[in-house]
mmCIF file of C-alpha atoms and ligand atoms in Angstrom:
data_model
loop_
_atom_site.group_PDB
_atom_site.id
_atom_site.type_symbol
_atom_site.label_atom_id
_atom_site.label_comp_id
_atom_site.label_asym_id
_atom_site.label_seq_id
_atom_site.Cartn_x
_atom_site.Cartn_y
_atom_site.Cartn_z
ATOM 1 C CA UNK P 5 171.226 -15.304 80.146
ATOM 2 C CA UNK P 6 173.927 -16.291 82.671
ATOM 3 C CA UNK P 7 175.481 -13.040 84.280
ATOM 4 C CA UNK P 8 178.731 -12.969 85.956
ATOM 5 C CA UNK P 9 179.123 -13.320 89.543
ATOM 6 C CA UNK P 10 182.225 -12.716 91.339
ATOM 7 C CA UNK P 11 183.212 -14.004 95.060
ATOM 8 C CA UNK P 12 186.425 -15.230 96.827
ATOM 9 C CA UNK P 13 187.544 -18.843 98.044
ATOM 10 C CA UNK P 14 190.305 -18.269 100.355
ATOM 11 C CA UNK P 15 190.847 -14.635 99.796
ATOM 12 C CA UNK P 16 191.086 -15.484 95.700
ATOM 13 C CA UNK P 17 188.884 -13.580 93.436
ATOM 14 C CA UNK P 18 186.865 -16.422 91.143
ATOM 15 C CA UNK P 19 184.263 -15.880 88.450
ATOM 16 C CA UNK P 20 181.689 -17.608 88.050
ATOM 17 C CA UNK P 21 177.902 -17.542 86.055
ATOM 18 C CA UNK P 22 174.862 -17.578 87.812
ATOM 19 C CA UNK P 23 173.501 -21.366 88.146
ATOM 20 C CA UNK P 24 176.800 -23.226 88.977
ATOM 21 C CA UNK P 25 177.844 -24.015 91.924
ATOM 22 C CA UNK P 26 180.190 -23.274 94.046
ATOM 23 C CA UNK P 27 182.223 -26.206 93.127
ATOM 24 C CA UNK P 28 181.661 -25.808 89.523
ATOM 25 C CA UNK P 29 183.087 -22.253 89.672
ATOM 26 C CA UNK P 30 186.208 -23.458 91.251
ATOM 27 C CA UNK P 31 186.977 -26.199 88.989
ATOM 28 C CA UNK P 32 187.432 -23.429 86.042
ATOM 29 C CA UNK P 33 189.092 -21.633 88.039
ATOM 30 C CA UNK P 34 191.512 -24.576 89.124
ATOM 31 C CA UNK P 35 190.787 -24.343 92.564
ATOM 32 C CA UNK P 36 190.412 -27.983 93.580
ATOM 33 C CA UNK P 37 187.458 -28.720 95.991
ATOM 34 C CA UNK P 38 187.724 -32.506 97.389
ATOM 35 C CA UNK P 39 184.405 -34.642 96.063
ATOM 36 C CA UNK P 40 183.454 -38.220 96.192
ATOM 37 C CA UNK P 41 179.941 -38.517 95.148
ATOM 38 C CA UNK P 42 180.197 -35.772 92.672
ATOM 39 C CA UNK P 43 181.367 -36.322 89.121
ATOM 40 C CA UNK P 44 181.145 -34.392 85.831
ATOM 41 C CA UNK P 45 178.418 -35.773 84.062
ATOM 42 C CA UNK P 46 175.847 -36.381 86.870
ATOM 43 C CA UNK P 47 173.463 -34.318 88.625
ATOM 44 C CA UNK P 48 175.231 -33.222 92.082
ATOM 45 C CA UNK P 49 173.336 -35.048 94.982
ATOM 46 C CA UNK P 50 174.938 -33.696 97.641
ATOM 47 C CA UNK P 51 175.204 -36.678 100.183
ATOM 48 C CA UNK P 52 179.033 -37.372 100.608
ATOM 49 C CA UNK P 53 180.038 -33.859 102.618
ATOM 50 C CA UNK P 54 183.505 -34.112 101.473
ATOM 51 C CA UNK P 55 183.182 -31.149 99.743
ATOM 52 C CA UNK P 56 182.594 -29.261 102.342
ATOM 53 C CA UNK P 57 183.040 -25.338 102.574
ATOM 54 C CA UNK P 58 182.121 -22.423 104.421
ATOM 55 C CA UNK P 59 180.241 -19.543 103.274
ATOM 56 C CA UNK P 60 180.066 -16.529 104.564
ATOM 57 C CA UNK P 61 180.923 -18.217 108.120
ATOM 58 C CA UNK P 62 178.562 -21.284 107.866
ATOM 59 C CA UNK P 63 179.126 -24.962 106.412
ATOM 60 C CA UNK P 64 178.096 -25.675 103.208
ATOM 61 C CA UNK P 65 178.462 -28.771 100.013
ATOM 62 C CA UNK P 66 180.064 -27.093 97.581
ATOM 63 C CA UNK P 67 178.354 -29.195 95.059
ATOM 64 C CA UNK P 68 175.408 -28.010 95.505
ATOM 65 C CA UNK P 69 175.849 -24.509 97.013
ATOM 66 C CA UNK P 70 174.783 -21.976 94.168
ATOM 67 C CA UNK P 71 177.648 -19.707 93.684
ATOM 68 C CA UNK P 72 176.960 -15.932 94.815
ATOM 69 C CA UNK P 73 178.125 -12.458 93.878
ATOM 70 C CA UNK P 74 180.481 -11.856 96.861
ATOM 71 C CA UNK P 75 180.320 -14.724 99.051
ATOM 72 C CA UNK P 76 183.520 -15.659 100.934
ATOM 73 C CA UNK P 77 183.688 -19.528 100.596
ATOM 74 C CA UNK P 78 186.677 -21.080 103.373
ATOM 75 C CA UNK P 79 187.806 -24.146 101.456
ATOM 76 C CA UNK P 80 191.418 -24.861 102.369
ATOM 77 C CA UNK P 81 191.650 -23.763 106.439
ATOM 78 C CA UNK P 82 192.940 -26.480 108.541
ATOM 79 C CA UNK P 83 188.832 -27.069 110.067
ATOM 80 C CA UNK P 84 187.498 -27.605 107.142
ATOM 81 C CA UNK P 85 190.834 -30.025 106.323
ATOM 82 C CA UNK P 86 189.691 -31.828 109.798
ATOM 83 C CA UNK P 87 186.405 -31.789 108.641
ATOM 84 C CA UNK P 88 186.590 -33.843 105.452
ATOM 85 C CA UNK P 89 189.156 -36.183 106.889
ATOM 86 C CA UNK P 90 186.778 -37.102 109.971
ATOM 87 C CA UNK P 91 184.177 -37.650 106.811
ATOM 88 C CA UNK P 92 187.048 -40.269 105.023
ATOM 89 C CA UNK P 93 188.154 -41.991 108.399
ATOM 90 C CA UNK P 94 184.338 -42.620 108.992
ATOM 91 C CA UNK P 95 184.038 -44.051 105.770
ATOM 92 C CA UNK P 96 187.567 -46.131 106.261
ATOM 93 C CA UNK P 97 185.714 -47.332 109.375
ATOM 94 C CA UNK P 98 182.674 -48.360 108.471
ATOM 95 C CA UNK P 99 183.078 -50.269 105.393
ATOM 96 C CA UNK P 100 185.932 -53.107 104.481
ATOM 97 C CA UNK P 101 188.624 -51.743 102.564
ATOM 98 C CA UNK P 102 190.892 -53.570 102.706
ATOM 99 C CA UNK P 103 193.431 -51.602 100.112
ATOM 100 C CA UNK P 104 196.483 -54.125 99.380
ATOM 101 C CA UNK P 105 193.690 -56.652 98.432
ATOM 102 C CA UNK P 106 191.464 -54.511 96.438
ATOM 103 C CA UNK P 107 191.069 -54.469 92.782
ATOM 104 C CA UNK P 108 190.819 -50.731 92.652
ATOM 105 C CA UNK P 109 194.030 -50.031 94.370
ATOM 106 C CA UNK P 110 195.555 -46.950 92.673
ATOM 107 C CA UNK P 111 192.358 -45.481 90.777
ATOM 108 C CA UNK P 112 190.256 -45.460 94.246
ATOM 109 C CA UNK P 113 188.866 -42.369 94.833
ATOM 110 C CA UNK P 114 188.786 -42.991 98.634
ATOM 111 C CA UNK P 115 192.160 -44.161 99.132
ATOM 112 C CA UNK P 116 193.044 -41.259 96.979
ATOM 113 C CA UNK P 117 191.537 -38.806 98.912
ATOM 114 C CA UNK P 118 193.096 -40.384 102.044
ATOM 115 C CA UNK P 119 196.278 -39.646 100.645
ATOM 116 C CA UNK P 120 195.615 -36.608 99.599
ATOM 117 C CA UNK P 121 194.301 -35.369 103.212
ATOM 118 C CA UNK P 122 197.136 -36.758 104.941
ATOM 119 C CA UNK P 123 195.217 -39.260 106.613
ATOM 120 C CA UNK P 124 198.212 -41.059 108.201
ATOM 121 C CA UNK P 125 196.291 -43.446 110.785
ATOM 122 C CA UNK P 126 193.049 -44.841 112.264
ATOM 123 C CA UNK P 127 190.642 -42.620 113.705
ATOM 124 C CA UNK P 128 189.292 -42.804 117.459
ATOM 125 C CA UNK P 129 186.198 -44.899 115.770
ATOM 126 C CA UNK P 130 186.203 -48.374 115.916
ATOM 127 C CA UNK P 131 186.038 -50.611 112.650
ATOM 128 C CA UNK P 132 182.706 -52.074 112.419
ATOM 129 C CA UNK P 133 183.977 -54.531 109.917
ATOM 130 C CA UNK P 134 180.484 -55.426 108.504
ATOM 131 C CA UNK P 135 179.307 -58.646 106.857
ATOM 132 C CA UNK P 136 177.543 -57.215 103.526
ATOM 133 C CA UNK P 137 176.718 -59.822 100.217
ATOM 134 C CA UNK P 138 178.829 -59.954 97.416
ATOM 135 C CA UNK P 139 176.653 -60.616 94.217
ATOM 136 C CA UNK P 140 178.846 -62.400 91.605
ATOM 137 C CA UNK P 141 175.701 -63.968 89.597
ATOM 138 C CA UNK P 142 176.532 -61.931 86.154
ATOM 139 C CA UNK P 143 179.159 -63.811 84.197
ATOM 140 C CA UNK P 144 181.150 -60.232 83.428
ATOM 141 C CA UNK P 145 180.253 -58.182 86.521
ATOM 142 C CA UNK P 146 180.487 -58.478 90.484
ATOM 143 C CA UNK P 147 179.358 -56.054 93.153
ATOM 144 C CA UNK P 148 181.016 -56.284 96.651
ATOM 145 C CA UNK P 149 179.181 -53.577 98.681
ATOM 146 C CA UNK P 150 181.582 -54.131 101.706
ATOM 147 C CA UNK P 151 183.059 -51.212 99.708
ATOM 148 C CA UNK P 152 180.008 -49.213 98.938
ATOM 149 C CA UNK P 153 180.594 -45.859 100.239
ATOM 150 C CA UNK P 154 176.620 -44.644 98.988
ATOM 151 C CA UNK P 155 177.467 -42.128 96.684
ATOM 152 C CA UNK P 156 174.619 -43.317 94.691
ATOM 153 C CA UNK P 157 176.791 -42.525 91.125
ATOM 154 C CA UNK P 158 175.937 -45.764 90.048
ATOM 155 C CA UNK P 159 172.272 -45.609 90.981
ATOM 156 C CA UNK P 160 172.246 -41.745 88.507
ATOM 157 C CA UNK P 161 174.333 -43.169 85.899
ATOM 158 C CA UNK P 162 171.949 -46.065 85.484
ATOM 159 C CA UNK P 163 168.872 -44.111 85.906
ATOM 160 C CA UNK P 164 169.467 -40.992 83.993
ATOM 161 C CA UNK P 165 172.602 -42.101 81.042
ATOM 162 C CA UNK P 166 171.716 -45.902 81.127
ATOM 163 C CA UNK P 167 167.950 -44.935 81.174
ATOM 164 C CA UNK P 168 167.875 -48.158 83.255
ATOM 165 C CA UNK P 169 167.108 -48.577 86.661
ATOM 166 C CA UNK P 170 169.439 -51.106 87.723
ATOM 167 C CA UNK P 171 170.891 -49.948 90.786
ATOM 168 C CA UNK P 172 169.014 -48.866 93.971
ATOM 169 C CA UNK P 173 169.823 -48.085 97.888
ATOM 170 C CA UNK P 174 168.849 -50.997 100.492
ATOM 171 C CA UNK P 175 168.952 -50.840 104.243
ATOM 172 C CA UNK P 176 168.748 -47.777 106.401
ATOM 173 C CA UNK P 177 171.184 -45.490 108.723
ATOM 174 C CA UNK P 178 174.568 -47.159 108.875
ATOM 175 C CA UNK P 179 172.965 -50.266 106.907
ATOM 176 C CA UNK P 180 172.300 -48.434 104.055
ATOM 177 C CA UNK P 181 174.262 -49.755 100.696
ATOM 178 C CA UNK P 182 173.888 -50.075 97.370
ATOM 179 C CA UNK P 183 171.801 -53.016 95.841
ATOM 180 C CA UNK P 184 170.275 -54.541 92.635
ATOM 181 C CA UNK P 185 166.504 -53.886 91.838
ATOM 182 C CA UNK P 186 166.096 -57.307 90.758
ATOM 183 C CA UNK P 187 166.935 -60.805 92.723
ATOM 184 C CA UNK P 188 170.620 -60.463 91.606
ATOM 185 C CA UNK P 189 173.019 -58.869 89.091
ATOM 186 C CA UNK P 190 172.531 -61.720 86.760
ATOM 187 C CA UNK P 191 168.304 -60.932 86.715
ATOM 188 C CA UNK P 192 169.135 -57.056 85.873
ATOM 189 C CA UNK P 193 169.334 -55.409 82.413
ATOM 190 C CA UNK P 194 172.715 -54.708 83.396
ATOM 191 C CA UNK P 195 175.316 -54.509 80.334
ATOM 192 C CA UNK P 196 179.109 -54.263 81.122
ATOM 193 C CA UNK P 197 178.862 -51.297 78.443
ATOM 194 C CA UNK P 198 176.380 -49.423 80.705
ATOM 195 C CA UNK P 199 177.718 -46.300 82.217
ATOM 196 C CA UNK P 200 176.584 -47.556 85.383
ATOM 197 C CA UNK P 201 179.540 -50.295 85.455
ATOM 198 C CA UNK P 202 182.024 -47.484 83.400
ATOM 199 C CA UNK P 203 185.350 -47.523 85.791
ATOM 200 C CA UNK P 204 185.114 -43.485 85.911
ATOM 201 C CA UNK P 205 181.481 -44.281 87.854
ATOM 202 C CA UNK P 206 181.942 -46.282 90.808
ATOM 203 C CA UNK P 207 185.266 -44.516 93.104
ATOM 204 C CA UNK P 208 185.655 -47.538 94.500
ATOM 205 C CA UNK P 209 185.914 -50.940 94.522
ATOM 206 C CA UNK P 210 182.156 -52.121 94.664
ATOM 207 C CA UNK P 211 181.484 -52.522 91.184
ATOM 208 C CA UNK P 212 184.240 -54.686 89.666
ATOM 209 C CA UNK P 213 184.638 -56.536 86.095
ATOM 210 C CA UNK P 214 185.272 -59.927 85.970
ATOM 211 C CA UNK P 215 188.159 -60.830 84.093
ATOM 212 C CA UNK P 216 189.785 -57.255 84.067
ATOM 213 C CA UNK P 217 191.254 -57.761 87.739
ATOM 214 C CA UNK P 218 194.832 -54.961 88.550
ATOM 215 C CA UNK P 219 195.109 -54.453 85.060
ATOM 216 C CA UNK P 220 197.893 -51.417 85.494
ATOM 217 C CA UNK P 221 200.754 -51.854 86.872
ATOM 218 C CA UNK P 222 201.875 -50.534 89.928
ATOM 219 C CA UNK P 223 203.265 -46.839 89.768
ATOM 220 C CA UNK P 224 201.435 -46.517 86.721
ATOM 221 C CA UNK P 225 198.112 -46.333 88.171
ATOM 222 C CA UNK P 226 195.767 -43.556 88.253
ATOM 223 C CA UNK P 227 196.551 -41.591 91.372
ATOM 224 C CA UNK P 228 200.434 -43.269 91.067
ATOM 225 C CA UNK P 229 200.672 -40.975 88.568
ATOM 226 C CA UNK P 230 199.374 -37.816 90.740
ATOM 227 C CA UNK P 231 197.351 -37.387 94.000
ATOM 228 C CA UNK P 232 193.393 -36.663 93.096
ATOM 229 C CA UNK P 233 192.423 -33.448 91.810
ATOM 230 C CA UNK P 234 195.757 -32.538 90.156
ATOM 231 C CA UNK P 235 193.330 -32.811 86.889
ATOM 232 C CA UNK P 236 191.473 -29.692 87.783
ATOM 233 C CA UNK P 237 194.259 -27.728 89.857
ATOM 234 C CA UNK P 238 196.619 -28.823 86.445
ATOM 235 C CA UNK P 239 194.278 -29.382 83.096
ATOM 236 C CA UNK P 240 197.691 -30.673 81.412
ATOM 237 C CA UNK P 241 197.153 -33.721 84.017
ATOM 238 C CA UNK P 242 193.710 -34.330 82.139
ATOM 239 C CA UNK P 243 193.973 -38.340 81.297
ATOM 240 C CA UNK P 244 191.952 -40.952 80.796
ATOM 241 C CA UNK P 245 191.521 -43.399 83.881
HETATM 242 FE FE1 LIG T 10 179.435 -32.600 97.542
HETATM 243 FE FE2 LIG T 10 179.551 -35.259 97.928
HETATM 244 S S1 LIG T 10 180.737 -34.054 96.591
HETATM 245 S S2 LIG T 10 178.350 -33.782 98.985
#
């Protein structure tokens, strides 16, 4: 049975049950913990760092962090702010998005949490501005990894919802993106209904339907509408995307 377990994030008494995470804790308690590859729905993997903490003094992903009877998690202190904007500018930086051209514009969960951050300018890195494929072989589907940000929520939602395996990582260190197990999109047993392609799944622009392109208006877009993670500081705010 899960017991109680009671510990602070930023001096605020939250309760939690034994097995969730840290993260998980907070989001009932409305406490808003920045994530990109974590969604509800899929197993945590823990490989973004946005949602970084500290506990007890040390760093730690709240996604996967089990919470603790009387640990003091740091989640909203200006270093830990620094933190997780360093981990968005590097993303920014080493990837193309290219926001005023993107499809996802307004429901992006990077741009989003660029916003949300304050993330007013370019970081000291420079922008590697890689050359990555675009596979547009399936008639309903494209996949532009120059957007890929490897949060592998594809790859879970195809492999453990879908009970497919069409999605896979390619490449290594800074080369590492998201690919097709298969010798393109249109040789998968990919199906625009999969969860996989759902809109909710991929935060950014690398997954894309055909034939569905800026379909809100401007100002009426997802994160138009509020900045990221109003949902779980506000449950009112609870939409659909
Ligand atoms: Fe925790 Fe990505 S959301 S590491």
């Amino acid at each position: 049975m899960n017991k109680t377990v009671i510990f602070k994030i930023d001096g605020v008494e939250v309760r939690g049950k034994t097995g969730q995470t840290i993260m998980d804790a907070a989001d009932e308690a409305h406490i808003y913990i920045p994530r990109l590859c974590d969604v509800e729905g899929l197993e945590p993997q823990g490989s973004c760092r946005v949602c970084i903490v500290k506990v007890n003094g040390r760093p730690a992903a709240a996604c996967t962090q089990p919470a603790a009877d009387g640990i003091e998690v740091e989640n909203g202190t200006l270093e830990i702010l620094n933190c997780r904007r360093d981990i968005i500018r590097m993303l920014f930086h080493e990837g193309n998005h290219l926001c005023p051209i993107c499809e996802a514009s307004g429901r992006c969960e990077l741009q989003a949490m660029g916003y949300r951050l304050g993330i007013l300018q370019p970081a000291k890195y420079p922008y590697l501005q890689p050359v990555r494929p675009i596979d547009a072989s399936h008639p309903d589907i494209l996949l532009d990894t120059n957007r890929c940000i490897r949060c592998g929520r594809c790859i879970r939602a195809s492999k453990y919802i879908d009970g497919k395996n069409v999605f896979g990582y390619v490449g290594r260190g800074i080369h590492k993106r998201v690919g097709v197990n298969g010798k393109d999109f249109a040789h998968t047993d990919v199906h625009p209904d999969d969860k996989a392609i759902a809109l909710e799944t991929c935060p950014v622009g690398c997954i894309i339907r055909k034939g569905l392109g800026f379909f809100t208006p401007v100002g009426q877009r997802e994160y138009d509408r509020a900045p990221i993670g109003s949902d779980i500081e506000n449950p009112e705010l609870r939409r659909e995307k």
